């Protein structure tokens, strides 16, 4: 399996790295509305689907959870620890994750299980759509 950053508009894989079930993919960015850091952890399951493991942020805001939520039958665990909110998503399957690449101020940065750090702005322009996905190819 491979984790990929795919650009649908050009049918191009912008980044690819091997991934195994359970391997984390971390994404850090600055929230576009309340300008605070958000840290998200995804993983991959045995069915080659990206899953949501957890999210950490320091202030409630637009498009951020304010308490436990039930999504597709999975209820999140909402914690307030050391001045931060931590939301456990219990590896809820997401499949492909569509994402609009943010500006330099947002700075979406991925860190993969093999230690690669990839800034989406180094792969494409702000405002471009990319998909975070898993490919079953070798």
XYZ file of N, CA, C and O in Angstrom:
552
model
N 0.850 -1.191 0.000
C 0.000 0.000 0.000
C 0.886 1.242 0.000
O 1.995 1.225 0.515
N 0.325 2.324 -0.544
C 1.026 3.606 -0.551
C 0.071 4.710 -0.117
O -1.088 4.737 -0.529
N 0.599 5.618 0.687
C -0.123 6.851 0.997
C 0.230 7.835 -0.105
O 1.396 7.963 -0.489
N -0.800 8.533 -0.628
C -0.569 9.460 -1.732
C -1.257 10.795 -1.495
O -2.325 10.859 -0.901
N -0.612 11.831 -2.006
C -1.253 13.131 -2.180
C -1.504 13.226 -3.672
O -0.560 13.269 -4.471
N -2.772 13.196 -4.042
C -3.184 13.112 -5.438
C -3.886 14.400 -5.838
O -4.684 14.944 -5.072
N -3.585 14.903 -7.034
C -4.233 16.113 -7.541
C -5.195 15.717 -8.669
O -4.762 15.387 -9.781
N -6.521 15.728 -8.377
C -7.497 15.295 -9.382
C -7.491 16.133 -10.660
O -7.683 15.595 -11.748
N -7.256 17.434 -10.555
C -7.344 18.306 -11.738
C -6.293 17.969 -12.794
O -6.492 18.213 -13.977
N -5.178 17.399 -12.368
C -4.118 17.044 -13.315
C -3.894 15.537 -13.386
O -3.007 15.084 -14.113
N -4.699 14.759 -12.609
C -4.550 13.305 -12.535
C -3.098 12.930 -12.226
O -2.500 12.066 -12.853
N -2.540 13.629 -11.210
C -1.131 13.461 -10.865
C -0.972 13.101 -9.392
O -1.604 13.718 -8.531
N -0.122 12.117 -9.118
C 0.277 11.824 -7.741
C 1.441 12.759 -7.426
O 2.507 12.680 -8.048
N 1.221 13.669 -6.467
C 2.231 14.674 -6.118
C 3.241 14.155 -5.102
O 4.363 14.660 -5.015
N 2.817 13.167 -4.322
C 3.691 12.582 -3.296
C 3.201 11.173 -3.030
O 1.987 10.921 -3.019
N 4.120 10.247 -2.785
C 3.766 8.866 -2.509
C 4.806 8.249 -1.595
O 6.011 8.514 -1.752
N 4.354 7.422 -0.642
C 5.269 6.709 0.240
C 4.595 5.419 0.703
O 3.372 5.396 0.875
N 5.367 4.360 0.898
C 4.765 3.118 1.398
C 4.122 3.337 2.774
O 4.593 4.152 3.575
N 3.042 2.598 3.001
C 2.335 2.693 4.277
C 1.790 1.316 4.626
O 1.470 0.529 3.730
N 1.715 1.034 5.906
C 1.184 -0.246 6.385
C 0.018 0.032 7.324
O -0.068 1.123 7.917
N -0.889 -0.933 7.477
C -2.003 -0.732 8.408
C -1.492 -0.304 9.784
O -0.521 -0.849 10.305
N -2.148 0.721 10.324
C -1.781 1.256 11.637
C -0.787 2.390 11.596
O -0.626 3.114 12.579
N -0.079 2.559 10.471
C 0.891 3.656 10.376
C 0.182 5.004 10.479
O -0.827 5.221 9.815
N 0.713 5.924 11.285
C 0.095 7.248 11.395
C 0.532 8.198 10.280
O 1.626 8.079 9.741
N -0.349 9.116 9.955
C -0.052 10.249 9.086
C -0.521 11.468 9.865
O -1.705 11.586 10.191
N 0.380 12.341 10.207
C 0.036 13.530 10.983
C -0.092 14.720 10.047
O 0.682 14.848 9.101
N -1.073 15.555 10.325
C -1.218 16.794 9.560
C -1.334 17.949 10.544
O -2.199 17.943 11.409
N -0.446 18.912 10.386
C -0.502 20.134 11.188
C -0.846 21.284 10.264
O -0.407 21.319 9.114
N -1.652 22.199 10.772
C -1.993 23.391 10.004
C -2.502 24.467 10.948
O -2.779 24.202 12.116
N -2.603 25.664 10.451
C -3.177 26.772 11.203
C -4.624 26.922 10.738
O -4.879 27.018 9.530
N -5.550 26.894 11.682
C -6.974 26.990 11.342
C -7.232 28.301 10.614
O -6.801 29.367 11.056
N -7.935 28.224 9.499
C -8.103 29.390 8.635
C -8.981 30.477 9.243
O -8.875 31.635 8.864
N -9.835 30.134 10.216
C -10.723 31.132 10.813
C -10.150 31.696 12.110
O -9.994 32.897 12.261
N -9.812 30.823 13.060
C -9.366 31.360 14.360
C -7.850 31.376 14.533
O -7.340 31.722 15.595
N -7.094 31.067 13.450
C -5.638 31.283 13.384
C -4.859 30.584 14.495
O -3.842 31.083 14.964
N -5.334 29.412 14.893
C -4.667 28.628 15.926
C -4.246 27.282 15.334
O -4.854 26.787 14.392
N -3.194 26.656 15.902
C -2.725 25.381 15.356
C -3.728 24.246 15.585
O -4.383 24.183 16.630
N -3.819 23.373 14.595
C -4.622 22.157 14.681
C -3.712 21.007 14.262
O -2.971 21.107 13.283
N -3.775 19.928 15.011
C -2.972 18.745 14.746
C -3.941 17.592 14.560
O -4.803 17.364 15.429
N -3.842 16.884 13.452
C -4.724 15.759 13.174
C -3.880 14.526 12.887
O -2.815 14.629 12.278
N -4.367 13.377 13.348
C -3.670 12.123 13.078
C -4.634 11.190 12.354
O -5.737 10.928 12.833
N -4.184 10.727 11.200
C -4.910 9.741 10.412
C -4.132 8.438 10.476
O -2.987 8.403 10.917
N -4.734 7.388 10.009
C -4.078 6.095 9.934
C -4.645 5.371 8.727
O -5.519 5.901 8.039
N -4.179 4.180 8.486
C -4.730 3.360 7.409
C -5.147 2.020 8.013
O -4.473 1.490 8.892
N -6.302 1.511 7.572
C -6.766 0.225 8.092
C -6.433 -0.909 7.120
O -5.840 -0.684 6.062
N -6.812 -2.124 7.486
C -6.514 -3.294 6.660
C -7.193 -3.250 5.295
O -6.769 -3.937 4.368
N -8.265 -2.459 5.167
C -8.985 -2.335 3.891
C -8.425 -1.218 3.018
O -9.057 -0.818 2.043
N -7.277 -0.677 3.382
C -6.611 0.409 2.641
C -7.432 1.685 2.635
O -7.423 2.438 1.668
N -8.140 1.958 3.735
C -8.896 3.207 3.892
C -8.173 4.090 4.896
O -7.681 3.596 5.915
N -8.130 5.378 4.625
C -7.645 6.302 5.642
C -8.692 6.390 6.743
O -9.895 6.371 6.480
N -8.219 6.460 7.965
C -9.107 6.590 9.118
C -8.700 7.816 9.924
O -7.556 8.266 9.854
N -9.640 8.340 10.691
C -9.373 9.480 11.576
C -9.077 8.931 12.960
O -9.913 8.241 13.539
N -7.890 9.222 13.455
C -7.491 8.741 14.778
C -7.778 9.802 15.840
O -8.451 9.530 16.822
N -7.237 10.995 15.655
C -7.474 12.038 16.656
C -7.203 13.425 16.098
O -6.599 13.582 15.048
N -7.656 14.424 16.866
C -7.476 15.835 16.520
C -7.185 16.578 17.828
O -7.803 16.310 18.851
N -6.241 17.516 17.770
C -5.885 18.318 18.933
C -5.871 19.785 18.523
O -5.323 20.130 17.476
N -6.483 20.630 19.345
C -6.493 22.068 19.103
C -6.645 22.770 20.441
O -7.026 22.161 21.433
N -6.327 24.073 20.483
C -6.312 24.762 21.772
C -7.480 25.722 21.978
O -7.575 26.338 23.034
N -8.359 25.852 20.966
C -9.482 26.779 21.113
C -10.630 26.326 20.222
O -10.404 25.976 19.061
N -11.837 26.325 20.760
C -13.004 25.997 19.938
C -13.185 27.054 18.871
O -12.859 28.215 19.072
N -13.716 26.633 17.736
C -13.949 27.579 16.658
C -14.758 26.947 15.546
O -15.188 25.796 15.643
N -14.946 27.690 14.485
C -15.719 27.235 13.332
C -15.141 25.922 12.786
O -13.934 25.760 12.670
N -16.022 24.989 12.498
C -15.665 23.681 11.938
C -14.783 22.826 12.844
O -14.121 21.912 12.372
N -14.752 23.141 14.120
C -14.073 22.297 15.095
C -15.116 21.787 16.079
O -16.045 22.519 16.437
N -14.986 20.539 16.526
C -15.987 20.002 17.453
C -15.955 20.715 18.798
O -14.908 21.190 19.244
N -17.123 20.804 19.431
C -17.213 21.424 20.759
C -17.628 20.409 21.818
O -17.864 20.757 22.964
N -17.714 19.163 21.428
C -18.077 18.080 22.329
C -18.124 16.784 21.542
O -17.840 16.770 20.340
N -18.466 15.676 22.227
C -18.542 14.392 21.525
C -19.558 14.452 20.381
O -20.584 15.119 20.483
N -19.247 13.753 19.299
C -20.131 13.675 18.142
C -20.235 12.213 17.716
O -19.261 11.467 17.835
N -21.392 11.828 17.200
C -21.535 10.500 16.618
C -21.578 10.668 15.108
O -22.452 11.348 14.577
N -20.599 10.061 14.446
C -20.455 10.184 12.993
C -20.379 8.764 12.430
O -19.485 7.996 12.799
N -21.319 8.437 11.557
C -21.361 7.096 10.953
C -21.287 5.988 12.007
O -20.581 4.997 11.828
N -21.980 6.196 13.115
C -22.057 5.178 14.158
C -20.890 5.152 15.121
O -20.871 4.334 16.041
N -19.913 6.023 14.954
C -18.761 6.077 15.860
C -18.859 7.364 16.666
O -18.938 8.450 16.101
N -18.858 7.229 18.009
C -18.920 8.397 18.882
C -17.520 8.776 19.329
O -16.769 7.935 19.836
N -17.171 10.028 19.119
C -15.849 10.516 19.495
C -15.744 10.658 21.011
O -16.749 10.789 21.714
N -14.527 10.641 21.490
C -14.236 10.943 22.892
C -13.647 12.341 22.911
O -12.649 12.611 22.235
N -14.278 13.237 23.658
C -13.868 14.641 23.697
C -13.213 14.906 25.045
O -13.837 14.771 26.095
N -11.948 15.283 25.026
C -11.182 15.504 26.252
C -10.645 16.925 26.292
O -10.339 17.512 25.256
N -10.526 17.462 27.502
C -9.866 18.750 27.701
C -8.691 18.475 28.637
O -8.877 18.199 29.815
N -7.473 18.513 28.076
C -6.270 18.158 28.818
C -5.206 19.226 28.633
O -4.918 19.622 27.503
N -4.612 19.671 29.722
C -3.487 20.606 29.666
C -3.765 21.814 28.766
O -2.915 22.236 27.982
N -4.983 22.360 28.860
C -5.333 23.554 28.100
C -5.625 23.305 26.634
O -5.754 24.249 25.859
N -5.714 22.036 26.239
C -6.005 21.710 24.848
C -7.205 20.774 24.764
O -7.494 20.027 25.697
N -7.870 20.821 23.618
C -8.963 19.898 23.336
C -8.390 18.753 22.517
O -7.649 18.971 21.559
N -8.730 17.546 22.913
C -8.276 16.346 22.206
C -9.506 15.519 21.871
O -10.285 15.174 22.768
N -9.685 15.237 20.600
C -10.850 14.491 20.144
C -10.369 13.176 19.552
O -9.651 13.162 18.552
N -10.750 12.081 20.197
C -10.387 10.750 19.724
C -11.487 10.251 18.797
O -12.654 10.193 19.190
N -11.116 9.913 17.581
C -12.088 9.462 16.577
C -12.100 7.942 16.425
O -12.872 7.406 15.637
N -11.246 7.247 17.164
C -11.258 5.786 17.232
C -11.116 5.122 15.863
O -11.802 4.158 15.540
N -10.223 5.662 15.048
C -9.938 5.110 13.722
C -11.199 4.950 12.871
O -11.403 3.947 12.188
N -12.018 6.008 12.884
C -13.240 6.029 12.066
C -12.849 6.101 10.592
O -12.109 6.986 10.170
N -13.336 5.149 9.763
C -12.977 5.151 8.339
C -13.437 6.425 7.628
O -14.563 6.880 7.798
N -12.527 7.001 6.842
C -12.824 8.181 6.040
C -12.724 7.894 4.549
O -13.353 8.563 3.749
N -11.883 6.956 4.176
C -11.616 6.733 2.749
C -10.667 7.810 2.253
O -9.677 8.134 2.893
N -11.004 8.413 1.130
C -10.211 9.510 0.574
C -10.582 10.813 1.271
O -11.748 11.064 1.544
N -9.579 11.662 1.542
C -9.811 12.938 2.219
C -9.555 14.069 1.230
O -8.398 14.347 0.880
N -10.622 14.736 0.750
C -10.420 15.896 -0.127
C -9.974 17.094 0.703
O -10.433 17.289 1.825
N -9.077 17.887 0.161
C -8.515 19.005 0.912
C -8.192 20.144 -0.045
O -7.651 19.917 -1.131
N -8.507 21.360 0.350
C -8.094 22.547 -0.388
C -6.807 23.049 0.266
O -6.778 23.316 1.470
N -5.760 23.150 -0.510
C -4.458 23.565 0.019
C -4.543 25.021 0.455
O -4.964 25.894 -0.306
N -4.162 25.239 1.700
C -4.225 26.584 2.268
C -3.025 27.431 1.884
O -2.036 26.959 1.319
N -3.120 28.699 2.224
C -2.040 29.654 1.964
C -0.868 29.395 2.899
O -0.907 28.517 3.766
N 0.153 30.201 2.751
C 1.318 30.118 3.635
C 0.903 30.264 5.094
O 1.468 29.630 5.983
N -0.122 31.074 5.357
C -0.603 31.281 6.730
C -1.215 30.013 7.311
O -1.161 29.789 8.515
N -1.792 29.174 6.472
C -2.412 27.919 6.933
C -1.372 26.814 7.013
O -1.324 26.051 7.966
N -0.528 26.705 5.992
C 0.640 25.827 5.977
C 0.342 24.370 6.349
O 0.841 23.866 7.346
N -0.456 23.667 5.545
C -0.695 22.237 5.771
C 0.623 21.472 5.633
O 1.270 21.524 4.589
N 1.001 20.767 6.689
C 2.230 19.982 6.680
C 1.918 18.564 7.125
O 1.287 18.362 8.169
N 2.346 17.592 6.339
C 2.140 16.181 6.644
C 3.429 15.568 7.150
O 4.514 15.891 6.649
N 3.318 14.669 8.126
C 4.450 13.867 8.574
C 4.015 12.416 8.499
O 2.983 12.044 9.074
N 4.768 11.608 7.767
C 4.410 10.211 7.573
C 5.158 9.314 8.555
O 6.092 9.754 9.227
N 4.759 8.055 8.604
C 5.357 7.099 9.545
C 6.846 6.904 9.304
O 7.591 6.608 10.229
N 7.307 7.108 8.055
C 8.735 6.934 7.779
C 9.543 8.198 8.085
O 10.732 8.247 7.830
N 8.871 9.237 8.623
C 9.564 10.452 9.027
C 9.602 11.558 7.991
O 10.143 12.636 8.263
N 9.059 11.313 6.798
C 8.991 12.387 5.799
C 8.114 13.520 6.309
O 7.061 13.284 6.899
N 8.534 14.739 6.067
C 7.714 15.920 6.332
C 7.478 16.609 4.995
O 8.436 16.925 4.284
N 6.200 16.791 4.662
C 5.827 17.312 3.352
C 4.884 18.496 3.522
O 3.805 18.355 4.109
N 5.306 19.662 3.031
C 4.419 20.825 2.999
C 3.616 20.764 1.707
O 4.201 20.673 0.622
N 2.295 20.836 1.822
C 1.475 20.788 0.616
C 1.799 21.944 -0.321
O 1.721 21.800 -1.541
N 2.197 23.092 0.227
C 2.571 24.237 -0.614
C 3.838 23.980 -1.424
O 4.096 24.669 -2.399
N 4.631 22.995 -1.032
C 5.800 22.633 -1.826
C 5.412 21.714 -2.985
O 6.223 21.470 -3.877
N 4.179 21.198 -2.948
C 3.701 20.291 -3.994
C 2.803 20.983 -5.012
O 2.754 20.585 -6.173
N 2.056 21.997 -4.571
C 1.090 22.665 -5.441
C 0.781 24.055 -4.884
O 1.355 24.467 -3.880
N -0.132 24.762 -5.529
C -0.451 26.149 -5.161
C -1.585 26.240 -4.142
O -2.445 25.357 -4.075
N -1.651 27.352 -3.411
C -2.797 27.591 -2.521
C -4.097 27.581 -3.333
O -4.135 28.067 -4.461
N -5.132 26.989 -2.769
C -6.434 26.940 -3.421
C -6.628 25.711 -4.293
O -7.753 25.418 -4.700
N -5.545 24.979 -4.590
C -5.681 23.751 -5.370
C -6.284 22.648 -4.500
O -6.033 22.583 -3.296
N -7.049 21.769 -5.139
C -7.610 20.620 -4.429
C -6.663 19.443 -4.557
O -6.128 19.168 -5.629
N -6.451 18.757 -3.438
C -5.725 17.497 -3.432
C -6.549 16.481 -2.660
O -7.410 16.842 -1.854
N -6.297 15.220 -2.930
C -6.905 14.137 -2.170
C -5.805 13.413 -1.416
O -4.778 13.044 -2.013
N -6.010 13.203 -0.127
C -5.144 12.326 0.648
C -5.788 10.950 0.510
O -6.982 10.789 0.773
N -5.014 9.954 0.058
C -5.616 8.652 -0.225
C -4.593 7.536 -0.050
O -3.388 7.793 0.074
N -5.084 6.315 -0.077
C -4.241 5.146 -0.036
C -4.462 4.357 -1.321
O -5.600 4.141 -1.728
N -3.368 3.965 -1.940
C -3.399 3.150 -3.149
C -2.933 1.746 -2.782
O -1.984 1.587 -2.019
N -3.596 0.772 -3.323
C -3.213 -0.611 -3.038
C -2.048 -1.075 -3.893
O -1.496 -2.136 -3.681
N -1.637 -0.248 -4.869
C -0.511 -0.601 -5.743
C 0.801 -0.640 -4.994
O 0.926 -0.151 -3.876
N 1.809 -1.221 -5.594
C 3.126 -1.346 -4.947
C 4.085 -0.300 -5.434
O 4.182 0.143 -6.461
